[in-house]
Short mmCIF file of C-alpha atoms in Angstrom, two decimals:
data_model
loop_
_atom_site.label_atom_id
_atom_site.label_comp_id
_atom_site.label_asym_id
_atom_site.label_seq_id
_atom_site.Cartn_x
_atom_site.Cartn_y
_atom_site.Cartn_z
CA MET A 1 -95.23 -34.27 -42.66
CA CYS A 2 -91.93 -35.98 -41.88
CA LEU A 3 -89.24 -33.75 -40.39
CA ALA A 4 -85.60 -34.71 -39.91
CA PHE A 5 -82.74 -33.09 -38.03
CA VAL A 6 -79.12 -33.88 -38.82
CA THR A 7 -77.03 -33.13 -35.75
CA VAL A 8 -73.32 -33.46 -34.98
CA LYS A 9 -71.22 -32.66 -31.96
CA ARG A 10 -69.77 -29.15 -31.89
CA ASP A 11 -66.89 -28.04 -29.72
CA HIS A 12 -67.93 -26.24 -26.51
CA VAL A 13 -71.54 -25.60 -27.59
CA ASN A 14 -74.77 -27.47 -28.33
CA TYR A 15 -77.55 -25.72 -30.25
CA PHE A 16 -79.55 -28.87 -30.94
CA ASP A 17 -81.68 -29.01 -27.79
CA ALA A 18 -83.03 -25.51 -28.40
CA SER A 19 -83.71 -26.37 -32.04
CA VAL A 20 -85.99 -29.28 -31.14
CA GLY A 21 -87.54 -27.35 -28.27
CA SER A 22 -88.50 -24.39 -30.43
CA LEU A 23 -89.86 -26.73 -33.13
CA LEU A 24 -92.29 -28.33 -30.69
CA SER A 25 -92.97 -25.38 -28.38
CA GLY A 26 -96.58 -24.23 -28.43
CA LEU A 27 -97.89 -27.02 -30.68
CA ASP A 28 -101.29 -28.37 -29.67
CA ASP A 29 -102.11 -32.08 -29.93
CA THR A 30 -103.50 -31.81 -33.45
CA GLU A 31 -100.43 -29.98 -34.69
CA ARG A 32 -98.06 -32.45 -33.03
CA ARG A 33 -99.86 -35.42 -34.56
CA ALA A 34 -99.33 -33.90 -38.00
CA LEU A 35 -95.57 -34.30 -37.60
CA SER A 36 -93.16 -37.20 -37.54
CA VAL A 37 -89.96 -35.81 -36.02
CA ASN A 38 -86.78 -37.77 -36.70
CA VAL A 39 -83.22 -37.17 -35.52
CA LEU A 40 -80.00 -38.49 -37.06
CA PHE A 41 -76.92 -38.27 -34.87
CA ALA A 42 -74.38 -37.90 -37.65
CA ASN A 43 -71.25 -38.83 -35.70
CA THR A 44 -69.89 -42.31 -36.31
CA ASN A 45 -69.64 -42.47 -32.52
CA PRO A 46 -72.93 -40.84 -31.47
CA GLU A 47 -72.06 -41.13 -27.78
CA ILE A 48 -69.78 -38.10 -28.05
CA HIS A 49 -72.84 -35.94 -28.75
CA PRO A 50 -74.15 -34.36 -25.52
CA SER A 51 -77.79 -35.04 -26.46
CA TRP A 52 -77.30 -38.73 -27.26
CA GLY A 53 -79.06 -40.98 -24.76
CA GLN A 54 -80.97 -38.14 -23.10
CA LEU A 55 -84.36 -39.26 -21.77
CA TRP A 56 -86.17 -36.29 -23.28
CA MET A 57 -85.20 -37.38 -26.78
CA ASN A 58 -87.36 -40.51 -26.78
CA ARG A 59 -90.19 -38.64 -25.10
CA LEU A 60 -90.38 -35.73 -27.51
CA VAL A 61 -89.33 -37.02 -30.94
CA ASP A 62 -90.61 -39.96 -32.95
CA SER A 63 -87.33 -41.51 -34.07
CA VAL A 64 -83.74 -41.25 -32.82
CA SER A 65 -81.03 -43.01 -34.77
CA SER A 66 -77.41 -43.17 -35.78
CA TYR A 67 -76.03 -44.69 -38.97
CA ASN A 68 -77.57 -48.00 -40.01
CA VAL A 69 -75.21 -48.89 -42.85
CA SER A 70 -72.89 -51.67 -43.92
CA GLU A 71 -69.47 -52.03 -42.29
CA GLU A 72 -67.80 -50.86 -45.49
CA GLU A 73 -69.98 -47.76 -45.65
CA PHE A 74 -69.43 -47.09 -41.96
CA GLN A 75 -65.66 -47.15 -42.38
CA ARG A 76 -65.97 -44.76 -45.31
CA LEU A 77 -67.99 -42.36 -43.16
CA ARG A 78 -65.44 -42.62 -40.36
CA SER A 79 -62.67 -41.80 -42.83
CA LEU A 80 -64.59 -38.76 -44.10
CA GLU A 81 -65.15 -37.64 -40.52
CA GLU A 82 -61.50 -38.00 -39.55
CA SER A 83 -60.31 -36.16 -42.65
CA HIS A 84 -62.91 -33.41 -42.13
CA ASN A 85 -64.32 -34.00 -45.60
CA TRP A 86 -67.58 -32.28 -44.80
CA TYR A 87 -68.47 -31.71 -48.46
CA GLU A 88 -68.83 -35.43 -49.11
CA LYS A 89 -70.15 -36.41 -45.69
CA GLY A 90 -72.66 -33.56 -45.71
CA VAL A 91 -74.15 -34.75 -48.99
CA HIS A 92 -74.31 -38.31 -47.64
CA ASP A 93 -76.10 -37.24 -44.47
CA TYR A 94 -78.61 -35.13 -46.38
CA THR A 95 -79.57 -37.98 -48.71
CA TYR A 96 -79.64 -40.38 -45.76
CA VAL A 97 -82.36 -38.45 -43.91
CA LEU A 98 -84.24 -37.74 -47.14
CA ASP A 99 -84.45 -41.51 -47.65
CA GLN A 100 -85.49 -42.03 -44.03
CA CYS A 101 -88.41 -39.66 -44.40
CA TYR A 102 -89.33 -40.87 -47.87
CA VAL A 103 -90.13 -44.37 -46.61
CA THR A 104 -92.67 -42.95 -44.14
CA GLY A 105 -94.95 -42.09 -47.06
CA THR A 106 -95.71 -38.52 -45.97
CA PRO A 107 -96.40 -36.06 -48.82
CA TYR A 108 -93.96 -33.45 -47.48
CA ILE A 109 -90.46 -33.86 -46.08
CA GLY A 110 -88.63 -31.21 -44.08
CA ILE A 111 -84.87 -31.33 -43.52
CA PHE A 112 -83.43 -29.10 -40.79
CA GLU A 113 -79.99 -28.28 -39.52
CA ASP A 114 -79.32 -28.44 -35.80
CA ASP A 115 -78.49 -24.80 -35.08
CA ILE A 116 -81.81 -23.05 -35.66
CA ILE A 117 -84.82 -21.80 -33.72
CA PHE A 118 -88.43 -21.65 -34.94
CA ALA A 119 -90.90 -18.81 -34.65
CA ASP A 120 -94.08 -19.51 -32.72
CA GLY A 121 -96.80 -20.51 -35.16
CA TRP A 122 -94.39 -21.70 -37.85
CA LEU A 123 -96.40 -24.87 -38.53
CA PRO A 124 -99.82 -23.43 -39.54
CA LYS A 125 -98.07 -20.81 -41.67
CA THR A 126 -96.02 -23.51 -43.37
CA LEU A 127 -99.06 -25.67 -44.02
CA ARG A 128 -100.96 -22.70 -45.46
CA ALA A 129 -98.01 -21.99 -47.74
CA LEU A 130 -97.85 -25.61 -48.92
CA HIS A 131 -101.60 -25.53 -49.55
CA GLY A 132 -101.16 -22.31 -51.51
CA ILE A 133 -98.44 -23.82 -53.69
CA ASP A 134 -100.41 -26.94 -54.51
CA HIS A 135 -103.97 -25.62 -54.68
CA GLU A 136 -103.90 -21.89 -55.36
CA LEU A 137 -100.80 -21.54 -57.52
CA LYS A 138 -101.30 -25.12 -58.74
CA ALA A 139 -97.54 -25.40 -59.08
CA GLU A 140 -96.53 -28.77 -60.46
CA ASN A 141 -92.78 -28.54 -60.96
CA TRP A 142 -91.52 -27.15 -57.67
CA LEU A 143 -88.68 -28.41 -55.51
CA TYR A 144 -88.97 -26.88 -52.06
CA LEU A 145 -90.47 -24.35 -49.68
CA ARG A 146 -87.78 -22.40 -47.84
CA LEU A 147 -88.42 -21.47 -44.19
CA PHE A 148 -85.10 -19.68 -43.82
CA TYR A 149 -83.27 -17.22 -46.03
CA THR A 150 -80.82 -14.45 -45.31
CA GLU A 151 -81.58 -10.99 -46.63
CA THR A 152 -77.88 -10.49 -47.37
CA SER A 153 -78.46 -12.78 -50.36
CA LEU A 154 -81.34 -10.61 -51.57
CA SER A 155 -79.52 -7.33 -52.06
CA TRP A 156 -79.49 -5.30 -55.27
CA THR A 157 -78.44 -7.34 -58.31
CA SER A 158 -78.12 -6.85 -62.03
CA ASP A 159 -81.65 -8.25 -62.35
CA ASP A 160 -83.01 -5.08 -60.74
CA PHE A 161 -83.61 -2.36 -63.34
CA ALA A 162 -82.78 0.49 -60.96
CA TYR A 163 -79.50 -1.12 -59.92
CA SER A 164 -78.37 -2.15 -63.40
CA HIS A 165 -79.21 1.37 -64.67
CA MET A 166 -77.96 3.24 -61.63
CA GLY A 167 -76.39 6.03 -63.67
CA LEU A 168 -79.69 6.65 -65.43
CA VAL A 169 -81.53 6.71 -62.09
CA PHE A 170 -79.15 9.33 -60.70
CA LEU A 171 -79.47 11.41 -63.87
CA LEU A 172 -83.28 11.25 -63.92
CA THR A 173 -83.61 12.18 -60.24
CA MET A 174 -81.28 15.13 -60.74
CA ILE A 175 -83.20 16.31 -63.82
CA ALA A 176 -86.55 15.82 -62.09
CA ALA A 177 -85.42 17.74 -59.00
CA CYS A 178 -83.93 20.54 -61.09
CA GLY A 179 -87.07 20.80 -63.21
CA ALA A 180 -89.33 20.86 -60.16
CA LEU A 181 -87.29 23.56 -58.43
CA LEU A 182 -87.05 25.75 -61.55
CA LEU A 183 -90.78 25.41 -62.12
CA THR A 184 -91.46 26.34 -58.50
CA ARG A 185 -89.17 29.35 -58.80
CA ARG A 186 -90.93 30.50 -61.97
CA THR A 187 -94.52 30.00 -60.86
CA LEU A 188 -94.07 31.20 -57.28
CA PRO A 189 -92.08 34.44 -57.34
CA SER A 190 -91.98 34.54 -53.54
CA THR A 191 -89.65 31.50 -53.55
CA ARG A 192 -86.98 33.15 -55.69
CA ARG A 193 -85.38 34.70 -52.64
CA HIS A 194 -84.59 31.19 -51.35
CA LEU A 195 -84.33 29.26 -54.61
CA ASP A 196 -81.56 31.15 -56.32
CA ILE A 197 -79.51 29.48 -59.04
CA ALA A 198 -76.67 28.59 -56.65
CA THR A 199 -79.04 26.88 -54.22
CA ILE A 200 -80.75 24.93 -56.99
CA THR A 201 -77.36 23.83 -58.31
CA VAL A 202 -76.27 22.52 -54.90
CA ILE A 203 -79.57 20.69 -54.34
CA CYS A 204 -79.54 19.07 -57.78
CA THR A 205 -75.87 18.12 -57.96
CA ILE A 206 -75.12 17.24 -54.32
CA THR A 207 -78.21 16.77 -52.14
CA VAL A 208 -80.39 14.77 -54.54
CA PRO A 209 -77.58 12.38 -55.63
CA ALA A 210 -76.63 11.88 -51.97
CA PHE A 211 -80.17 10.90 -50.99
CA THR A 212 -80.52 8.72 -54.10
CA GLY A 213 -77.37 6.89 -53.08
CA LEU A 214 -78.77 6.53 -49.57
CA VAL A 215 -81.83 4.76 -50.98
CA PHE A 216 -79.57 2.17 -52.62
CA MET A 217 -77.57 1.82 -49.41
CA ILE A 218 -80.70 1.19 -47.35
CA GLY A 219 -81.19 -2.00 -49.33
CA LYS A 220 -83.89 -3.53 -51.44
CA CYS A 221 -85.37 -5.62 -48.62
CA ASN A 222 -85.95 -2.53 -46.49
CA ILE A 223 -87.51 -0.54 -49.32
CA THR A 224 -89.74 -3.32 -50.65
CA PRO A 225 -89.90 -6.06 -47.97
CA ILE A 226 -91.38 -9.35 -49.12
CA ARG A 227 -94.29 -10.97 -47.30
CA GLY A 228 -96.15 -14.26 -47.45
CA LEU A 229 -95.52 -16.98 -50.00
CA VAL A 230 -93.02 -15.77 -52.59
CA GLU A 231 -91.18 -17.40 -55.44
CA MET A 232 -87.44 -17.37 -54.73
CA ASN A 233 -85.61 -19.13 -57.53
CA LYS A 234 -82.41 -17.16 -56.99
CA TYR A 235 -80.25 -15.98 -54.12
CA GLY A 236 -82.01 -17.91 -51.34
CA CYS A 237 -79.53 -19.26 -48.80
CA CYS A 238 -79.02 -21.90 -47.25
CA THR A 239 -80.13 -25.43 -46.19
CA GLN A 240 -81.17 -24.58 -42.63
CA ALA A 241 -84.84 -25.42 -43.24
CA LEU A 242 -86.28 -26.76 -46.50
CA ILE A 243 -89.60 -28.54 -47.11
CA PHE A 244 -89.70 -30.87 -50.15
CA PRO A 245 -92.71 -32.44 -51.85
CA ARG A 246 -92.41 -36.22 -51.72
CA ASP A 247 -92.49 -36.76 -55.48
CA GLN A 248 -89.29 -34.72 -55.97
CA VAL A 249 -87.18 -36.63 -53.46
CA PRO A 250 -86.08 -39.73 -55.45
CA ASN A 251 -84.63 -37.75 -58.35
CA LEU A 252 -83.01 -35.22 -56.02
CA VAL A 253 -81.39 -38.00 -53.99
CA SER A 254 -80.11 -39.67 -57.16
CA PHE A 255 -78.59 -36.39 -58.34
CA LEU A 256 -76.89 -35.68 -55.02
CA ARG A 257 -75.46 -39.19 -54.82
CA GLU A 258 -74.21 -38.94 -58.37
CA ARG A 259 -72.44 -35.67 -57.58
CA ASN A 260 -71.25 -37.19 -54.29
CA GLU A 261 -69.69 -34.07 -52.77
CA GLY A 262 -70.00 -30.31 -52.66
CA GLN A 263 -71.95 -27.58 -50.89
CA THR A 264 -75.34 -29.19 -50.40
CA ASP A 265 -77.30 -25.98 -50.94
CA SER A 266 -75.39 -25.20 -54.15
CA LEU A 267 -75.98 -28.72 -55.46
CA ILE A 268 -79.70 -28.45 -54.76
CA VAL A 269 -79.83 -25.13 -56.63
CA GLU A 270 -77.89 -26.69 -59.51
CA TYR A 271 -80.38 -29.54 -59.67
CA ALA A 272 -83.37 -27.19 -59.57
CA ASP A 273 -81.92 -25.00 -62.32
CA GLY A 274 -81.16 -28.02 -64.49
CA GLN A 275 -84.70 -29.37 -64.09
CA THR A 276 -86.36 -25.92 -64.30
CA LEU A 277 -88.03 -26.40 -60.92
CA ARG A 278 -89.65 -23.53 -59.08
CA ARG A 279 -88.61 -22.70 -55.54
CA PHE A 280 -90.64 -20.86 -52.92
CA ALA A 281 -90.02 -19.16 -49.60
CA LEU A 282 -92.17 -18.10 -46.69
CA ALA A 283 -91.49 -14.48 -45.82
CA PRO A 284 -90.46 -13.37 -43.34
CA SER A 285 -88.35 -16.38 -42.35
CA GLN A 286 -89.99 -18.76 -39.91
CA VAL A 287 -86.58 -20.00 -38.80
CA GLN A 288 -83.49 -18.22 -37.47
CA HIS A 289 -79.91 -19.49 -37.72
CA VAL A 290 -78.16 -19.20 -34.35
CA GLY A 291 -75.07 -21.34 -34.91
CA ILE A 292 -72.05 -19.07 -34.61
CA ARG A 293 -69.76 -22.06 -34.10
CA SER A 294 -69.81 -24.13 -37.30
CA SER A 295 -69.87 -27.92 -37.36
CA ARG A 296 -67.85 -27.86 -40.58
CA ASP A 297 -64.85 -25.70 -39.71
CA ASN A 298 -66.48 -22.68 -41.35
CA LEU A 299 -65.17 -19.23 -40.46
CA GLU A 300 -67.13 -17.35 -37.80
CA ILE A 301 -67.53 -14.36 -40.11
CA ASN A 302 -69.47 -16.62 -42.51
CA THR A 303 -71.68 -18.16 -39.84
CA ARG A 304 -72.53 -14.73 -38.42
CA SER A 305 -73.62 -13.50 -41.86
CA THR A 306 -76.08 -16.40 -42.19
CA TRP A 307 -78.80 -14.43 -40.45
CA ALA A 308 -82.47 -13.64 -41.08
CA PHE A 309 -82.73 -9.97 -40.14
CA TRP A 310 -86.51 -9.66 -40.48
CA PHE A 311 -86.97 -12.64 -38.15
CA GLU A 312 -85.75 -10.40 -35.34
CA GLU A 313 -88.72 -8.07 -35.88
CA ASN A 314 -91.07 -10.75 -34.55
CA ASP A 315 -92.96 -9.96 -31.36
CA PRO A 316 -93.20 -13.23 -29.34
CA LEU A 317 -96.48 -12.23 -27.69
CA ALA A 318 -98.03 -11.25 -31.01
CA LEU A 319 -96.88 -14.54 -32.56
CA ARG A 320 -98.38 -16.48 -29.66
CA ARG A 321 -101.75 -14.72 -30.02
CA GLU A 322 -101.68 -15.25 -33.78
CA HIS A 323 -100.89 -18.93 -33.29
CA GLU A 324 -103.73 -19.40 -30.79
CA TYR A 325 -106.16 -17.70 -33.16
CA SER A 326 -104.92 -19.93 -35.99
CA VAL A 327 -105.68 -23.03 -33.92
CA GLU A 328 -109.14 -21.72 -32.96
CA ARG A 329 -110.17 -21.09 -36.56
CA GLY A 330 -109.03 -24.57 -37.62
CA ASP A 331 -106.06 -23.79 -39.83
CA MET A 332 -104.80 -27.32 -39.21
CA ASN A 333 -107.34 -28.44 -41.80
CA PHE A 334 -104.50 -27.73 -44.19
CA SER A 335 -102.66 -30.65 -42.62
CA GLU A 336 -105.10 -33.26 -43.87
CA ASN A 337 -102.81 -33.91 -46.81
CA ALA A 338 -99.59 -33.26 -44.94
CA ASP A 339 -99.57 -35.65 -42.01
#
């Protein structure tokens, strides 16, 4: 599997070193050999990046590069950089690393942003998920496996029956509660002293609706959390960590270059919708977004909301034990078609 990071200099902070460190941390030799890790320094002057030229880079990753383009293309990129046209430059950088990985011939290509951290054991879980997509689900037309999503994008929507019929839900719970209390009062005379008509009225018209509303406020992800390999064709955000099958890359790159500019994640979703391609996610997220300071002049309130809440429930020691057990039982056999 070919993996690529796109990294740029950020003011006063550098998340990139921790991103690469967490990617490789805990991998045994077999797991490391299954990966080709590539880094693109996406500044036209890469020397301004604090990690450029560091000795550890050449020791830990397989390829370190800056732009290898024509002079005309280089000047265009410099102009985009100076004008802060991140919509166009972001699309260019994404297609650039997709092409870099495509020529390696690996069946899967992962593109990562530079402000993330990985959970221990992310690789065997990812490989099992890819195996499940291709061999158990036998999915043919699928675009990516998502290793990061934010639960804020998976809240109640009009697609949820309970949410789109909220008034009916409130009415039914009130009727059910009222019926149950009246039946109790009728069949158990000893309860009539406590279940008088006034009490039943308060319970049915105030208490039950209040608790019903609380259920909606708790959120769908807390009531019915998702686990394992799930299909996520809608509402998944963002492009922090996506794994693509090789055969989908040429057409995706052509589409992105034709569109030229925009929010990369939105363009990818637009392409997938237009081609009716399935999209999957590994739940809970195997990656966390930690970049509060955006590389694209994004507001801090937006970067803070790009957060995988369930990722924080991970127990590092439990993940380490699970990872060691995964290695012992030979889960890397799934990598035979992914290295």
